[in-house]
Short mmCIF file of C-alpha atoms and ligand atoms in Angstrom, two decimals:
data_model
loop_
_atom_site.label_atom_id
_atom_site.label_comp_id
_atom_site.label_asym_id
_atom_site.label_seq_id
_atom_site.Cartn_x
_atom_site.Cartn_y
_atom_site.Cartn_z
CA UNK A 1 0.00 0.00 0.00
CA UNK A 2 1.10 3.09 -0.84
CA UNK A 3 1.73 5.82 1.71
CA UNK A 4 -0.77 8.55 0.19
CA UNK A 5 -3.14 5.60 -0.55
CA UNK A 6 -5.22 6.28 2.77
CA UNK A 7 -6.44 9.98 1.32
CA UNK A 8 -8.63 11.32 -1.16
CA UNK A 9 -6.91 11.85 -4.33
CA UNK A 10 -7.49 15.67 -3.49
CA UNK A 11 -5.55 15.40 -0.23
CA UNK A 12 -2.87 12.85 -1.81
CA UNK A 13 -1.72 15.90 -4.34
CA UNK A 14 -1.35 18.39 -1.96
CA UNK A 15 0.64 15.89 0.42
CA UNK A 16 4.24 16.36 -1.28
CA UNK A 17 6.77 14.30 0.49
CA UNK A 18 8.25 17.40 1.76
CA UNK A 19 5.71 17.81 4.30
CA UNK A 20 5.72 14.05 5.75
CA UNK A 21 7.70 14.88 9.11
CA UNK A 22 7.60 12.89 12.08
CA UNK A 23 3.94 14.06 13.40
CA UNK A 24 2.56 13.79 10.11
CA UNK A 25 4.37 9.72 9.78
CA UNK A 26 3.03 8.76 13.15
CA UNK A 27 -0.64 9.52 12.08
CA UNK A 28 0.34 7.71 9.20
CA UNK A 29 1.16 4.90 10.70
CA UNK A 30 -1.14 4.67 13.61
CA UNK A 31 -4.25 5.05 11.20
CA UNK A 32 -2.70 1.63 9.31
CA UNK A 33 -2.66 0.27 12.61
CA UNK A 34 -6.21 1.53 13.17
CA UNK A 35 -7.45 -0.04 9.71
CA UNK A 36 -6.00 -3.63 11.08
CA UNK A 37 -7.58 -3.64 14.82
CA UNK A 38 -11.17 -2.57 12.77
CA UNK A 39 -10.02 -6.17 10.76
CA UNK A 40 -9.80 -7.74 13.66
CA UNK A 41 -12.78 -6.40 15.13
CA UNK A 42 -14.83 -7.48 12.10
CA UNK A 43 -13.25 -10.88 12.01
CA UNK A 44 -13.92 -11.92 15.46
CA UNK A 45 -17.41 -10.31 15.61
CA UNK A 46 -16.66 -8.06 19.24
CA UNK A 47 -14.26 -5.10 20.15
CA UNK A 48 -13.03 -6.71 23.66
CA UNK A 49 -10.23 -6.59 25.17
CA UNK A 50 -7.56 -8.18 25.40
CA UNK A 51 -5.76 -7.26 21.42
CA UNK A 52 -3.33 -9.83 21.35
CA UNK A 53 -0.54 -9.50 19.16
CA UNK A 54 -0.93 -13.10 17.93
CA UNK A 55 -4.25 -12.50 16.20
CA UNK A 56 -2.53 -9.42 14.63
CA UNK A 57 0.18 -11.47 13.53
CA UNK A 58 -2.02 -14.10 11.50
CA UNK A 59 -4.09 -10.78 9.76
CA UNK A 60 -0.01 -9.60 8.95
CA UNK A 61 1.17 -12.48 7.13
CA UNK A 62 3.08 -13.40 10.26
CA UNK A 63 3.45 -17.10 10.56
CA UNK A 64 4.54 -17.88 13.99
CA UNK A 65 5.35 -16.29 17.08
CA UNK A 66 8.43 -18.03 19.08
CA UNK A 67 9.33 -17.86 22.60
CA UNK A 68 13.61 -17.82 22.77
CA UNK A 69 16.29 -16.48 24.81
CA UNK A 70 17.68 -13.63 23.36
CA UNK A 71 19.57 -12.55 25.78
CA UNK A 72 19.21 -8.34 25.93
CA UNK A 73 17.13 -8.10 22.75
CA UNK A 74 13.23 -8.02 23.38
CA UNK A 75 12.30 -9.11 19.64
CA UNK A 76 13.52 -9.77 16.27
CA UNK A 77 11.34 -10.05 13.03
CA UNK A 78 12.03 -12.13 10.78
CA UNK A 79 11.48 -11.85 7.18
CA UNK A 80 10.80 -15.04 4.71
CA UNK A 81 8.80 -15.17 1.32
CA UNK A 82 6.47 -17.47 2.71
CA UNK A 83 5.87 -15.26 5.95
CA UNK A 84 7.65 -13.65 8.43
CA UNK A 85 8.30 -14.86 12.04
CA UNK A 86 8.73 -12.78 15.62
CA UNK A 87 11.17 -14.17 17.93
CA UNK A 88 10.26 -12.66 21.19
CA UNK A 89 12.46 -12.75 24.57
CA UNK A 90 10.90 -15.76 26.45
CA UNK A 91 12.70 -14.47 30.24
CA UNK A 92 10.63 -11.26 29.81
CA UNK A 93 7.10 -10.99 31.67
CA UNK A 94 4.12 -11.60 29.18
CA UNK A 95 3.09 -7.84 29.14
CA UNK A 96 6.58 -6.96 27.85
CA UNK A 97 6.45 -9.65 25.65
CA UNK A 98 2.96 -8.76 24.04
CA UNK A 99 4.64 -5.01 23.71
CA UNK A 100 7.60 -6.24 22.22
CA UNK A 101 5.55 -8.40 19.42
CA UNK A 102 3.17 -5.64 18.76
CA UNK A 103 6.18 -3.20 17.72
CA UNK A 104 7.73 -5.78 15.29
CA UNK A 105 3.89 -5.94 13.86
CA UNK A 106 4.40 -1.98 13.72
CA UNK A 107 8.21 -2.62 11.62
CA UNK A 108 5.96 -4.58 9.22
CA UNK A 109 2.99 -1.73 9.05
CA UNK A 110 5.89 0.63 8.56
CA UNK A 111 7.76 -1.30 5.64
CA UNK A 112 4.13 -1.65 4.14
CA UNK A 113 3.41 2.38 4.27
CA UNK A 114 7.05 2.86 2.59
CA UNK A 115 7.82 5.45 5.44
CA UNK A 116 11.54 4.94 5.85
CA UNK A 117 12.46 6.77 2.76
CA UNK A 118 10.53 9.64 4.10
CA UNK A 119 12.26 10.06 7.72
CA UNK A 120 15.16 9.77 5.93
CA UNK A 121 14.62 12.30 3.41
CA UNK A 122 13.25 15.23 5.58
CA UNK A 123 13.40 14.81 9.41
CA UNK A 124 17.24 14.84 9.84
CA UNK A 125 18.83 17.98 8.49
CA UNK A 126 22.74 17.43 9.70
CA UNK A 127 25.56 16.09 8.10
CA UNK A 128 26.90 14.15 10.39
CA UNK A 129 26.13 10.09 8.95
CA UNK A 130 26.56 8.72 12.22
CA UNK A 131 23.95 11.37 13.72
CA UNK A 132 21.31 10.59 11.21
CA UNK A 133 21.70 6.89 11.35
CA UNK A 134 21.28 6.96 15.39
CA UNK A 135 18.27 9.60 14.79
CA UNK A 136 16.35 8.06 11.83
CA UNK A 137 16.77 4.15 13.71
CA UNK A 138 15.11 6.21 16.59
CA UNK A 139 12.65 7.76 14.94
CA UNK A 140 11.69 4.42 13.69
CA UNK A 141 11.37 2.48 17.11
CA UNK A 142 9.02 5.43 17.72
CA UNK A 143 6.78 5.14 14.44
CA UNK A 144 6.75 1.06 15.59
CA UNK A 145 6.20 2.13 19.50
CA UNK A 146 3.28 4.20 18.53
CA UNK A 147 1.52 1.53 16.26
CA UNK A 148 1.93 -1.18 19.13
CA UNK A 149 0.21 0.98 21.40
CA UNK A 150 -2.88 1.72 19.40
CA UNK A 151 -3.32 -2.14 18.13
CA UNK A 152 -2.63 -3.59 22.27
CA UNK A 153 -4.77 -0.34 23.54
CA UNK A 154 -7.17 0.54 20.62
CA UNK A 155 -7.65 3.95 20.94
CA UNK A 156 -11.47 4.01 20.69
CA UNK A 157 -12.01 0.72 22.69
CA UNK A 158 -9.46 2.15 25.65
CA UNK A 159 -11.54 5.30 25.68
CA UNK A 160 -14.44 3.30 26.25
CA UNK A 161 -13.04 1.74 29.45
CA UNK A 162 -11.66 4.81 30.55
CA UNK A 163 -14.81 6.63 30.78
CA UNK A 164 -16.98 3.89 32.03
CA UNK A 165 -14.53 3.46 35.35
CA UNK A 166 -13.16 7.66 35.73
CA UNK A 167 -9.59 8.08 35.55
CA UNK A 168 -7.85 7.43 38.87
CA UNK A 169 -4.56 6.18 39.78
CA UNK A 170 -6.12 2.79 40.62
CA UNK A 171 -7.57 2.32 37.34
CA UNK A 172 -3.91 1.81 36.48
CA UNK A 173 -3.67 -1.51 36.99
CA UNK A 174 -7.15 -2.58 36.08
CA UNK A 175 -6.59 -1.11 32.73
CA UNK A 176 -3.17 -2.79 32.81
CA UNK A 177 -4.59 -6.06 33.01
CA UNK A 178 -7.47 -5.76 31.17
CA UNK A 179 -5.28 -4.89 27.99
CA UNK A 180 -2.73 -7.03 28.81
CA UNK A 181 0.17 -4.58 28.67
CA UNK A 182 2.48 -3.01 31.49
CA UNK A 183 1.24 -0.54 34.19
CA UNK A 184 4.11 2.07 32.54
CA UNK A 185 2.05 1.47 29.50
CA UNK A 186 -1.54 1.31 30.65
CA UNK A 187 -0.84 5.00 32.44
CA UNK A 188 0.82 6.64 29.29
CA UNK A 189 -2.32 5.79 26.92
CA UNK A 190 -4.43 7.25 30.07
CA UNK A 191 -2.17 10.30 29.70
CA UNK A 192 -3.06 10.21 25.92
CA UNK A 193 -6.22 10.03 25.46
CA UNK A 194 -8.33 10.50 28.47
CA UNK A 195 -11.00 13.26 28.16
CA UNK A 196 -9.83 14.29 31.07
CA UNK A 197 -6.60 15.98 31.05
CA UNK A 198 -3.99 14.28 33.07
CA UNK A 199 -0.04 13.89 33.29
CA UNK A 200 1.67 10.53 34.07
CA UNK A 201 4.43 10.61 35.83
CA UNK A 202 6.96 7.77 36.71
CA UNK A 203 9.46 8.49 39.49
CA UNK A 204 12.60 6.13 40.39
CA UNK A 205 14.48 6.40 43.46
CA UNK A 206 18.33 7.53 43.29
CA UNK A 207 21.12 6.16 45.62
CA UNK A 208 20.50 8.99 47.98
CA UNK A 209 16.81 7.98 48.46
CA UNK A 210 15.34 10.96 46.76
CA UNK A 211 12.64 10.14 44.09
CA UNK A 212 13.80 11.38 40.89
CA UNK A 213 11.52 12.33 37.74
CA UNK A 214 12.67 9.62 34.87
CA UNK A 215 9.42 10.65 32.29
CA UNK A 216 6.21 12.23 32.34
CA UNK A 217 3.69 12.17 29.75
CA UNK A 218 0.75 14.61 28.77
CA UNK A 219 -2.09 15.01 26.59
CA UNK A 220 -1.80 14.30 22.95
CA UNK A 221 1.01 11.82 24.20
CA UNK A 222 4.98 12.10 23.92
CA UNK A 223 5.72 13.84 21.22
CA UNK A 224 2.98 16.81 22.04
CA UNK A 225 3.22 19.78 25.27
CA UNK A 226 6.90 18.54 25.40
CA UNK A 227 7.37 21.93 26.84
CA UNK A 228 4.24 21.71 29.12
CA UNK A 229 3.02 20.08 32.07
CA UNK A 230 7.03 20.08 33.82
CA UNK A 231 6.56 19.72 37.16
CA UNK A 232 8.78 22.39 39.36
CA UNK A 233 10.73 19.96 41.19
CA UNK A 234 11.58 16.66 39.56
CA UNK A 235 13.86 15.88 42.28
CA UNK A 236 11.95 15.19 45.46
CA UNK A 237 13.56 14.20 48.88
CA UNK A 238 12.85 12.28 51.68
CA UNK A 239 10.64 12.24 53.70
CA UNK A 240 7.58 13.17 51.40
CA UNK A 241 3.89 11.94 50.27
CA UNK A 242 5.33 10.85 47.08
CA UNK A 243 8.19 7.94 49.59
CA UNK A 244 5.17 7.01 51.61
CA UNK A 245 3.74 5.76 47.80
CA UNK A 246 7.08 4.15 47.11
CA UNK A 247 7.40 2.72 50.76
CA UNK A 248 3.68 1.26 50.90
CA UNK A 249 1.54 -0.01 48.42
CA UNK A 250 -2.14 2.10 48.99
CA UNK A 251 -2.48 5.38 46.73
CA UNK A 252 -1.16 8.51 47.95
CA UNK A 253 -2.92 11.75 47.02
CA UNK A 254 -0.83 15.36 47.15
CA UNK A 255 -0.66 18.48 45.23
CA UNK A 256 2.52 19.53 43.03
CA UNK A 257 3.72 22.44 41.22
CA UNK A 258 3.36 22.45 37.83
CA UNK A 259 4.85 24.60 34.80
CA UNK A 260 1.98 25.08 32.31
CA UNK A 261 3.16 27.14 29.44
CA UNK A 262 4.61 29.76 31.52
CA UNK A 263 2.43 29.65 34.19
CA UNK A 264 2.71 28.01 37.60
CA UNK A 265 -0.13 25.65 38.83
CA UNK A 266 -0.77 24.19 41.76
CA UNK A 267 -2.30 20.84 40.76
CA UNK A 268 -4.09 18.01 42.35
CA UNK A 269 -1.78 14.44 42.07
CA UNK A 270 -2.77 10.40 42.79
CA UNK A 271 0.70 8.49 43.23
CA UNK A 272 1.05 4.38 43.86
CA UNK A 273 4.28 2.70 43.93
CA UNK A 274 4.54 -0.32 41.54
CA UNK A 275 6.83 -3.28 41.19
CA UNK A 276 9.53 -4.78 43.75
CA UNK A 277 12.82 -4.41 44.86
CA UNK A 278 15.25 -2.84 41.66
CA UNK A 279 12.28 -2.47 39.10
CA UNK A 280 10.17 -0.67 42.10
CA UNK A 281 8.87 2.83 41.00
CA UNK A 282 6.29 5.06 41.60
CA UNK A 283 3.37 6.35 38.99
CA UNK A 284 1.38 9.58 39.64
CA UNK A 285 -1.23 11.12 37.70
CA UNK A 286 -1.62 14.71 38.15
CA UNK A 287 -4.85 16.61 36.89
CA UNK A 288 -5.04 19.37 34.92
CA UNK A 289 -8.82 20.51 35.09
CA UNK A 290 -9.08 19.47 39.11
ZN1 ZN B 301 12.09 -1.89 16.54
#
């Protein structure tokens, strides 16, 4: 298929290739992934969750999915004439596995929309080779990232969920299992597409104790507000509301500071701590209308 092929003619002549930046190739290639959940849903009659990357894989020409231990790597694809196969880390929990199979789906979507070309061409203006290889291989794994997340967490199906229950900083984890996917995942889509605006936060704990900012997430998702929603202090000490999240496992609820386009807000925040011992980390969800 060809990359204009999902417009009106109209809208294919104005697109020149000139104008396909990074934005413009993840609606691309989130709307192919779009096309192949509605596939699914038509196929199997419902919209439920769970979206399993093995009933995208059969729909992608993908023959198999193995379990194997590949050491660091989280996935390969495969490619053969008679169809391709994902190799998927077996010592990785299921939830990072199901991630890690949906984003070679989304290298297959992408070879399909012909996008690489593109990135190449226009997104990365230096001259440095090495620079461009390192930026256009990550602006890939973001294009693949960004399909996985829409065919594991449907954006119209997840919306669904999220407005039946209200966002909280429970609904996390019920989300998370519901779809299958990570609680670092389920929280990001919440951050993406709830109707009501919220930042997710994740905060890991340095060697001096203090809970340190490693990503937050807002509206519209990660490549949107980049400049928005920054908390004031992304480096919080002990003792604080935020430890007693990391220390126990019940919710937390506080206020933070928040830089919104210039403007300081005080705004209202849920935080739970997740995981054990190394991988343990906290997740807040601050709300921007509260
Ligand atoms: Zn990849």
């Amino acid at each position: 298929m060809s990359v204009y092929s999902l417009f009106s003619d109209d809208t294919a002549r104005q697109e020149s290739r000139a104008s396909l930046n990074l934005e413009r190739a993840t609606c691309l290639i989130i709307e192919r992934a779009r096309q192949l959940v509605n596939r699914l849903v038509e196929d199997r009659g419902h919209d439920k969750p769970p979206f399993l990357p093995k009933e995208f894989a059969l729909l992608q020409g993908i023959k198999e999915i193995v379990k194997a231990d590949l050491g660091e790597v989280s996935a390969v694809l495969l490619r053969f004439h008679d169809g391709d196969i994902i190799k998927v880390n077996a010592n990785h929990p299921p939830v990072r596995q199901n991630f890690s199979c949906a984003h070679e789906i989304g290298h297959t979507l992408l070879s399909e929309l012909k996008l690489e070309p593109c990135i190449e061409d226009i997104e990365f203006r230096t001259f440095n080779p090495q620079a461009r290889a390192r930026a256009r291989a990550r602006a890939k794994e973001r294009l693949c990232n960004a399909a996985a997340t829409e065919l594991l967490m449907p954006e119209m199906v997840f919306k669904k969920y999220l407005s039946g229950f209200g966002v909280s900083i429970n609904l996390i984890e019920r989300l998370a299992s519901i779809f299958r996917v990570s609680v670092q995942a389920a929280a990001i889509r919440i951050a993406e597409v709830s109707i009501e605006p919220c930042v997710a936060l994740l905060w890991r704990r340095t060697k001096s104790k203090a809970l340190q900012l490693a990503w937050r997430v807002g509206p519209g998702g990660k490549s949107r507000g980049k400049a928005y929603y920054i908390p004031v202090h992304t480096h919080v000490r002990c003792p604080s509301t935020l430890h007693k999240a990391y220390q126990y496992d019940s919710p937390v609820k506080s206020f933070k500071l928040f830089k919104l386009d210039n403007v300081i807000k005080r705004l209202p925040m849920e935080s739970k701590g997740f995981g054990r011992g190394d991988a343990r980390r906290v997740i807040s969800l601050a709300f921007l209308g509260r």
